[in-house]
mmCIF file of C-alpha atoms in Angstrom:
data_model
loop_
_atom_site.group_PDB
_atom_site.id
_atom_site.type_symbol
_atom_site.label_atom_id
_atom_site.label_comp_id
_atom_site.label_asym_id
_atom_site.label_seq_id
_atom_site.Cartn_x
_atom_site.Cartn_y
_atom_site.Cartn_z
ATOM 1 C CA MET F 15 0.000 0.000 0.000
ATOM 2 C CA SER F 16 1.387 3.417 -0.935
ATOM 3 C CA VAL F 17 1.845 6.233 1.562
ATOM 4 C CA PRO F 18 -1.104 8.218 0.109
ATOM 5 C CA ASP F 19 -3.370 5.190 0.571
ATOM 6 C CA ASP F 20 -2.136 4.820 4.148
ATOM 7 C CA TYR F 21 -2.830 8.498 4.687
ATOM 8 C CA ARG F 22 -6.314 8.280 3.172
ATOM 9 C CA LYS F 23 -7.232 5.379 5.447
ATOM 10 C CA GLU F 24 -5.871 7.139 8.549
ATOM 11 C CA SER F 25 -7.551 10.415 7.606
ATOM 12 C CA ARG F 26 -10.922 8.770 7.048
ATOM 13 C CA ALA F 27 -10.735 7.055 10.437
ATOM 14 C CA ARG F 28 -9.567 10.209 12.231
ATOM 15 C CA TRP F 29 -12.228 12.486 10.748
ATOM 16 C CA GLY F 30 -14.887 9.855 11.384
ATOM 17 C CA GLY F 31 -13.822 9.828 15.020
ATOM 18 C CA GLN F 32 -13.805 13.633 15.199
ATOM 19 C CA ALA F 33 -17.290 14.081 13.707
ATOM 20 C CA ARG F 34 -19.023 14.013 17.100
ATOM 21 C CA GLY F 35 -16.739 16.757 18.452
ATOM 22 C CA TRP F 36 -17.139 18.889 15.332
ATOM 23 C CA SER F 37 -20.898 18.485 15.592
ATOM 24 C CA ALA F 38 -20.790 19.635 19.223
ATOM 25 C CA GLN F 39 -18.780 22.731 18.235
ATOM 26 C CA ALA F 40 -20.634 23.422 14.973
ATOM 27 C CA GLU F 41 -22.590 26.513 16.010
ATOM 28 C CA ARG F 42 -19.611 28.156 17.726
ATOM 29 C CA MET F 43 -17.343 27.552 14.738
ATOM 30 C CA ALA F 44 -20.043 28.696 12.304
ATOM 31 C CA ARG F 45 -20.292 32.027 14.155
ATOM 32 C CA ALA F 46 -16.533 32.513 14.458
ATOM 33 C CA THR F 47 -15.796 31.644 10.835
ATOM 34 C CA MET F 48 -18.734 33.538 9.299
ATOM 35 C CA PRO F 49 -16.445 36.184 7.688
ATOM 36 C CA VAL F 50 -14.745 33.378 5.753
ATOM 37 C CA SER F 51 -18.022 31.712 4.748
ATOM 38 C CA VAL F 52 -19.443 35.012 3.514
ATOM 39 C CA TRP F 53 -16.318 35.750 1.423
ATOM 40 C CA LEU F 54 -16.478 32.323 -0.218
ATOM 41 C CA VAL F 55 -20.186 32.460 -1.046
ATOM 42 C CA ASP F 56 -19.920 36.034 -2.318
ATOM 43 C CA ALA F 57 -17.004 35.021 -4.557
ATOM 44 C CA LEU F 58 -19.188 32.490 -6.385
ATOM 45 C CA GLY F 59 -21.696 35.128 -7.516
ATOM 46 C CA LEU F 60 -24.586 32.691 -7.205
ATOM 47 C CA GLN F 61 -28.063 33.135 -8.671
ATOM 48 C CA PRO F 62 -31.422 31.459 -7.897
ATOM 49 C CA GLY F 63 -31.555 28.131 -9.740
ATOM 50 C CA ASP F 64 -27.805 27.449 -9.563
ATOM 51 C CA ASP F 65 -26.483 24.014 -8.601
ATOM 52 C CA VAL F 66 -23.576 24.057 -6.150
ATOM 53 C CA LEU F 67 -21.321 21.379 -4.670
ATOM 54 C CA GLU F 68 -19.568 21.708 -1.316
ATOM 55 C CA LEU F 69 -16.565 19.401 -0.943
ATOM 56 C CA ALA F 70 -15.234 18.345 2.481
ATOM 57 C CA ALA F 71 -18.322 20.065 3.883
ATOM 58 C CA GLY F 72 -17.912 18.849 7.460
ATOM 59 C CA THR F 73 -20.918 20.175 9.360
ATOM 60 C CA GLY F 74 -22.044 22.155 6.304
ATOM 61 C CA ASP F 75 -21.570 25.830 7.276
ATOM 62 C CA VAL F 76 -20.615 27.381 3.960
ATOM 63 C CA GLY F 77 -22.869 25.287 1.760
ATOM 64 C CA PHE F 78 -25.928 26.068 3.888
ATOM 65 C CA LEU F 79 -25.222 29.781 3.374
ATOM 66 C CA ALA F 80 -25.025 29.179 -0.381
ATOM 67 C CA ALA F 81 -28.263 27.150 -0.298
ATOM 68 C CA GLU F 82 -30.168 30.278 0.732
ATOM 69 C CA GLN F 83 -28.872 32.192 -2.310
ATOM 70 C CA ILE F 84 -29.803 29.580 -4.919
ATOM 71 C CA THR F 85 -33.497 29.298 -3.992
ATOM 72 C CA PRO F 86 -35.807 28.884 -5.711
ATOM 73 C CA GLY F 87 -34.814 26.114 -8.075
ATOM 74 C CA GLY F 88 -31.193 25.577 -7.098
ATOM 75 C CA THR F 89 -29.720 22.578 -5.316
ATOM 76 C CA LEU F 90 -26.801 22.286 -2.916
ATOM 77 C CA ILE F 91 -24.905 18.998 -2.905
ATOM 78 C CA SER F 92 -23.309 18.813 0.540
ATOM 79 C CA SER F 93 -20.550 16.196 0.490
ATOM 80 C CA ASP F 94 -17.802 14.740 2.601
ATOM 81 C CA PHE F 95 -15.694 11.602 2.310
ATOM 82 C CA VAL F 96 -16.576 10.611 5.877
ATOM 83 C CA PRO F 97 -20.115 9.254 6.484
ATOM 84 C CA GLU F 98 -20.109 10.451 10.101
ATOM 85 C CA MET F 99 -19.638 14.061 8.957
ATOM 86 C CA ILE F 100 -22.485 13.716 6.459
ATOM 87 C CA THR F 101 -24.740 12.514 9.279
ATOM 88 C CA ALA F 102 -23.742 15.554 11.379
ATOM 89 C CA ALA F 103 -24.452 17.919 8.464
ATOM 90 C CA GLN F 104 -27.837 16.294 7.801
ATOM 91 C CA ALA F 105 -28.873 16.847 11.415
ATOM 92 C CA ARG F 106 -27.853 20.519 11.212
ATOM 93 C CA ALA F 107 -29.737 21.046 7.936
ATOM 94 C CA GLU F 108 -32.883 19.645 9.538
ATOM 95 C CA ARG F 109 -32.478 21.948 12.555
ATOM 96 C CA LEU F 110 -31.893 24.960 10.297
ATOM 97 C CA GLY F 111 -34.771 24.083 7.966
ATOM 98 C CA ILE F 112 -32.653 23.881 4.803
ATOM 99 C CA ALA F 113 -34.611 21.854 2.257
ATOM 100 C CA ASN F 114 -32.813 22.380 -1.085
ATOM 101 C CA VAL F 115 -29.846 20.186 -0.166
ATOM 102 C CA ARG F 116 -28.800 16.643 -1.074
ATOM 103 C CA PHE F 117 -26.140 14.807 0.898
ATOM 104 C CA ARG F 118 -23.572 12.596 -0.785
ATOM 105 C CA GLN F 119 -20.380 10.809 0.152
ATOM 106 C CA ILE F 120 -17.816 12.107 -2.344
ATOM 107 C CA ASP F 121 -14.037 11.773 -2.511
ATOM 108 C CA ALA F 122 -12.886 15.089 -3.981
ATOM 109 C CA GLU F 123 -10.043 13.363 -5.842
ATOM 110 C CA SER F 124 -12.630 11.502 -7.968
ATOM 111 C CA ILE F 125 -15.915 13.427 -8.064
ATOM 112 C CA ASP F 126 -18.883 11.314 -9.144
ATOM 113 C CA GLN F 127 -20.522 14.114 -11.118
ATOM 114 C CA PRO F 128 -20.897 14.785 -14.874
ATOM 115 C CA ALA F 129 -18.495 17.220 -16.542
ATOM 116 C CA ALA F 130 -19.593 20.860 -16.779
ATOM 117 C CA SER F 131 -22.669 20.239 -14.614
ATOM 118 C CA LEU F 132 -22.239 22.713 -11.725
ATOM 119 C CA ASP F 133 -22.504 26.478 -11.247
ATOM 120 C CA GLY F 134 -20.139 26.574 -8.289
ATOM 121 C CA VAL F 135 -17.924 24.491 -6.001
ATOM 122 C CA ILE F 136 -17.026 25.404 -2.415
ATOM 123 C CA CYS F 137 -14.208 23.858 -0.406
ATOM 124 C CA ARG F 138 -13.344 25.546 2.879
ATOM 125 C CA TRP F 139 -10.202 24.158 4.514
ATOM 126 C CA GLY F 140 -10.382 20.892 2.603
ATOM 127 C CA TYR F 141 -7.897 20.762 -0.273
ATOM 128 C CA MET F 142 -4.820 21.124 1.975
ATOM 129 C CA LEU F 143 -5.885 17.978 3.882
ATOM 130 C CA MET F 144 -6.166 15.785 0.774
ATOM 131 C CA ALA F 145 -3.623 13.171 -0.308
ATOM 132 C CA ASP F 146 -3.702 14.456 -3.904
ATOM 133 C CA PRO F 147 -5.040 18.020 -3.881
ATOM 134 C CA GLU F 148 -4.037 18.635 -7.509
ATOM 135 C CA ALA F 149 -6.231 15.733 -8.611
ATOM 136 C CA ALA F 150 -9.046 17.225 -6.539
ATOM 137 C CA LEU F 151 -8.604 20.649 -8.158
ATOM 138 C CA ARG F 152 -8.552 19.115 -11.656
ATOM 139 C CA GLU F 153 -11.751 17.220 -10.809
ATOM 140 C CA THR F 154 -13.279 20.440 -9.485
ATOM 141 C CA ARG F 155 -12.488 22.199 -12.766
ATOM 142 C CA ARG F 156 -13.945 19.288 -14.753
ATOM 143 C CA VAL F 157 -17.364 19.459 -13.054
ATOM 144 C CA LEU F 158 -17.704 23.257 -13.311
ATOM 145 C CA ARG F 159 -19.640 24.808 -16.182
ATOM 146 C CA PRO F 160 -17.584 27.157 -18.404
ATOM 147 C CA GLY F 161 -17.019 30.403 -16.515
ATOM 148 C CA ALA F 162 -18.263 28.998 -13.197
ATOM 149 C CA ARG F 163 -16.102 29.346 -10.101
ATOM 150 C CA VAL F 164 -14.620 27.383 -7.245
ATOM 151 C CA ALA F 165 -14.178 29.226 -3.932
ATOM 152 C CA LEU F 166 -11.690 27.777 -1.433
ATOM 153 C CA ALA F 167 -9.961 28.564 1.838
ATOM 154 C CA ALA F 168 -6.684 27.275 3.287
ATOM 155 C CA TRP F 169 -5.110 28.309 6.581
ATOM 156 C CA SER F 170 -2.144 30.654 6.598
ATOM 157 C CA SER F 171 0.736 30.073 9.040
ATOM 158 C CA PRO F 172 0.593 28.523 12.521
ATOM 159 C CA GLY F 173 1.816 31.861 13.907
ATOM 160 C CA ASP F 174 -1.278 33.547 12.436
ATOM 161 C CA ASN F 175 -3.559 31.003 14.147
ATOM 162 C CA PRO F 176 -2.587 30.550 17.809
ATOM 163 C CA TRP F 177 -6.144 29.410 18.650
ATOM 164 C CA SER F 178 -5.227 26.137 16.933
ATOM 165 C CA SER F 179 -1.426 25.954 16.866
ATOM 166 C CA LEU F 180 -0.424 26.771 20.456
ATOM 167 C CA ALA F 181 -1.707 23.533 21.977
ATOM 168 C CA ALA F 182 -0.209 21.338 19.246
ATOM 169 C CA ARG F 183 3.145 23.150 19.403
ATOM 170 C CA GLU F 184 3.363 22.672 23.172
ATOM 171 C CA LEU F 185 3.011 18.891 22.774
ATOM 172 C CA VAL F 186 5.578 18.787 19.952
ATOM 173 C CA GLU F 187 8.119 20.838 21.908
ATOM 174 C CA ARG F 188 7.773 18.506 24.901
ATOM 175 C CA GLY F 189 8.233 15.438 22.700
ATOM 176 C CA HIS F 190 4.668 14.182 23.195
ATOM 177 C CA ALA F 191 3.646 14.590 19.546
ATOM 178 C CA GLU F 192 5.448 14.300 16.223
ATOM 179 C CA ARG F 193 6.493 17.465 14.434
ATOM 180 C CA PRO F 194 4.288 17.762 11.324
ATOM 181 C CA ASP F 195 5.946 17.014 7.986
ATOM 182 C CA PRO F 196 5.754 20.353 6.102
ATOM 183 C CA ASP F 197 5.290 18.489 2.806
ATOM 184 C CA ALA F 198 2.466 16.252 4.078
ATOM 185 C CA PRO F 199 -1.238 17.128 4.034
ATOM 186 C CA GLY F 200 -2.304 19.095 7.084
ATOM 187 C CA GLN F 201 -3.906 22.228 8.479
ATOM 188 C CA PHE F 202 -1.021 24.500 7.455
ATOM 189 C CA ALA F 203 0.166 22.627 4.363
ATOM 190 C CA TRP F 204 -0.957 25.471 2.055
ATOM 191 C CA ALA F 205 0.331 28.314 4.243
ATOM 192 C CA ARG F 206 3.200 29.411 1.986
ATOM 193 C CA THR F 207 2.556 32.612 0.049
ATOM 194 C CA GLY F 208 2.004 31.848 -3.622
ATOM 195 C CA LEU F 209 1.308 28.141 -3.184
ATOM 196 C CA ILE F 210 -2.436 28.389 -3.847
ATOM 197 C CA GLY F 211 -1.801 30.175 -7.142
ATOM 198 C CA GLU F 212 0.700 27.479 -8.131
ATOM 199 C CA ARG F 213 -1.837 24.747 -7.396
ATOM 200 C CA LEU F 214 -4.596 26.507 -9.329
ATOM 201 C CA ASP F 215 -2.247 27.045 -12.295
ATOM 202 C CA ALA F 216 -1.236 23.389 -12.288
ATOM 203 C CA ALA F 217 -4.911 22.323 -12.290
ATOM 204 C CA GLY F 218 -5.605 24.450 -15.368
ATOM 205 C CA PHE F 219 -7.450 27.400 -13.841
ATOM 206 C CA ALA F 220 -6.533 30.423 -15.960
ATOM 207 C CA GLU F 221 -8.174 33.160 -13.892
ATOM 208 C CA TYR F 222 -8.054 33.358 -10.107
ATOM 209 C CA GLU F 223 -7.698 35.695 -7.164
ATOM 210 C CA VAL F 224 -6.118 34.976 -3.769
ATOM 211 C CA ASP F 225 -6.818 37.119 -0.681
ATOM 212 C CA VAL F 226 -6.750 36.828 3.118
ATOM 213 C CA VAL F 227 -9.500 37.038 5.719
ATOM 214 C CA ASP F 228 -8.655 37.948 9.310
ATOM 215 C CA PHE F 229 -11.126 37.087 12.054
ATOM 216 C CA ARG F 230 -11.227 36.142 15.723
ATOM 217 C CA VAL F 231 -12.008 32.897 17.510
ATOM 218 C CA GLY F 232 -13.333 33.426 21.025
ATOM 219 C CA PHE F 233 -13.784 31.164 24.033
ATOM 220 C CA PRO F 234 -15.571 31.979 27.323
ATOM 221 C CA SER F 235 -12.644 30.619 29.357
ATOM 222 C CA PHE F 236 -9.321 28.781 29.211
ATOM 223 C CA ASP F 237 -11.039 25.501 30.107
ATOM 224 C CA ASP F 238 -13.512 26.017 27.288
ATOM 225 C CA TRP F 239 -10.653 26.601 24.809
ATOM 226 C CA ILE F 240 -8.967 23.334 25.841
ATOM 227 C CA ALA F 241 -12.273 21.417 25.723
ATOM 228 C CA THR F 242 -12.867 22.764 22.202
ATOM 229 C CA GLN F 243 -9.382 21.719 21.058
ATOM 230 C CA ARG F 244 -10.102 18.240 22.409
ATOM 231 C CA ASP F 245 -13.335 18.130 20.387
ATOM 232 C CA LEU F 246 -11.814 19.402 17.135
ATOM 233 C CA ALA F 247 -8.392 17.703 17.198
ATOM 234 C CA SER F 248 -8.272 14.038 18.179
ATOM 235 C CA ARG F 249 -4.456 14.000 17.940
ATOM 236 C CA PHE F 250 -4.258 16.669 20.646
ATOM 237 C CA ARG F 251 -6.866 14.900 22.786
ATOM 238 C CA ASP F 252 -5.186 11.498 22.471
ATOM 239 C CA ALA F 253 -1.687 12.866 23.155
ATOM 240 C CA LEU F 254 -2.931 14.747 26.232
ATOM 241 C CA ASP F 255 -4.777 11.702 27.545
ATOM 242 C CA ARG F 256 -1.659 9.521 27.229
ATOM 243 C CA LEU F 257 0.330 11.734 29.624
ATOM 244 C CA ASP F 258 0.656 10.995 33.320
ATOM 245 C CA PRO F 259 -1.372 13.451 35.447
ATOM 246 C CA ALA F 260 1.638 15.544 36.554
ATOM 247 C CA GLU F 261 2.930 16.069 33.009
ATOM 248 C CA ARG F 262 -0.579 16.799 31.733
ATOM 249 C CA GLU F 263 -0.927 19.470 34.428
ATOM 250 C CA ASP F 264 2.447 20.951 33.369
ATOM 251 C CA VAL F 265 1.252 21.156 29.754
ATOM 252 C CA LEU F 266 -1.983 22.856 30.767
ATOM 253 C CA THR F 267 -0.165 25.285 33.094
ATOM 254 C CA SER F 268 2.155 26.291 30.252
ATOM 255 C CA LEU F 269 -0.787 26.772 27.876
ATOM 256 C CA ARG F 270 -2.648 28.794 30.505
ATOM 257 C CA GLU F 271 0.350 31.169 30.732
ATOM 258 C CA GLN F 272 0.527 31.492 26.920
ATOM 259 C CA ALA F 273 -3.198 32.194 26.738
ATOM 260 C CA ILE F 274 -2.859 35.264 28.990
ATOM 261 C CA ALA F 275 -1.770 37.226 25.904
ATOM 262 C CA PHE F 276 -5.257 36.709 24.455
ATOM 263 C CA ALA F 277 -7.292 37.239 27.644
ATOM 264 C CA GLN F 278 -10.075 39.822 27.734
ATOM 265 C CA PRO F 279 -11.173 41.842 30.806
ATOM 266 C CA ASP F 280 -14.057 39.431 31.454
ATOM 267 C CA GLY F 281 -11.750 36.396 31.504
ATOM 268 C CA SER F 282 -12.678 35.168 28.064
ATOM 269 C CA LEU F 283 -10.075 34.500 25.371
ATOM 270 C CA ALA F 284 -10.048 36.079 21.906
ATOM 271 C CA PHE F 285 -7.499 34.611 19.489
ATOM 272 C CA PRO F 286 -6.585 36.081 16.104
ATOM 273 C CA ALA F 287 -7.101 33.838 13.078
ATOM 274 C CA ARG F 288 -6.080 34.218 9.445
ATOM 275 C CA THR F 289 -6.874 32.211 6.350
ATOM 276 C CA TRP F 290 -6.133 32.410 2.658
ATOM 277 C CA VAL F 291 -9.237 32.596 0.505
ATOM 278 C CA ALA F 292 -9.374 32.264 -3.262
ATOM 279 C CA TRP F 293 -11.702 31.938 -6.202
ATOM 280 C CA ALA F 294 -10.836 30.486 -9.596
ATOM 281 C CA SER F 295 -12.809 30.472 -12.804
ATOM 282 C CA SER F 296 -13.131 27.406 -15.029
#
């Protein structure tokens, strides 16, 4: 079995296991990341009657926003490669009363959809996690109608996103977690300036624009921040749980000190966040 196949299997299992935590944090993350979702949906320039696909949809935030813009007559295909995430998104759609959506299990590297059949594709924080993102971008271009757009997001550097990176870095520096391979898929794999343009060029997109969106991720307390990281990142949770109680307390004490820089007068935490955003035209 090749390394990409190993990675795909591990990724599917990990995201399946994380679906419950992501579902629990869905409303908080939807609120925090709304500036990104709005940028992506706006970039597509959707009209009523359009058909849109969201890849790696997770709990469905961005696609559900698009679904409102394509009524009447338009359909959102909300997809993920992990069945557990699709189940979480279905439950949210029912709660939110979104009816013009179909749910499908789709691997973005091989999209089961006719060529030139879609008016837009959305992929927020998905391509950089894929074993073969160039294949996924080529497939995205194939299913778009001429002139239709893909809108995507990929995280900028760990330093721009302490809400996520501080906890992981602490474990790496203490030798409790492996240092991420910069060339492997991962949260910050597309952080380098210019990389998104290179990937879009290689996939055959002739026209594109890359920008950044800055926003904030807030937590009522330090304990809430740590609980959220445990929900969203099973590697962090598992590494923390493997430690003996004294070492775990040392890790948390260190993180508590680092979090002071982001503390608000009421004791809550407000972390800066930054992501690349881009649209490309087929």
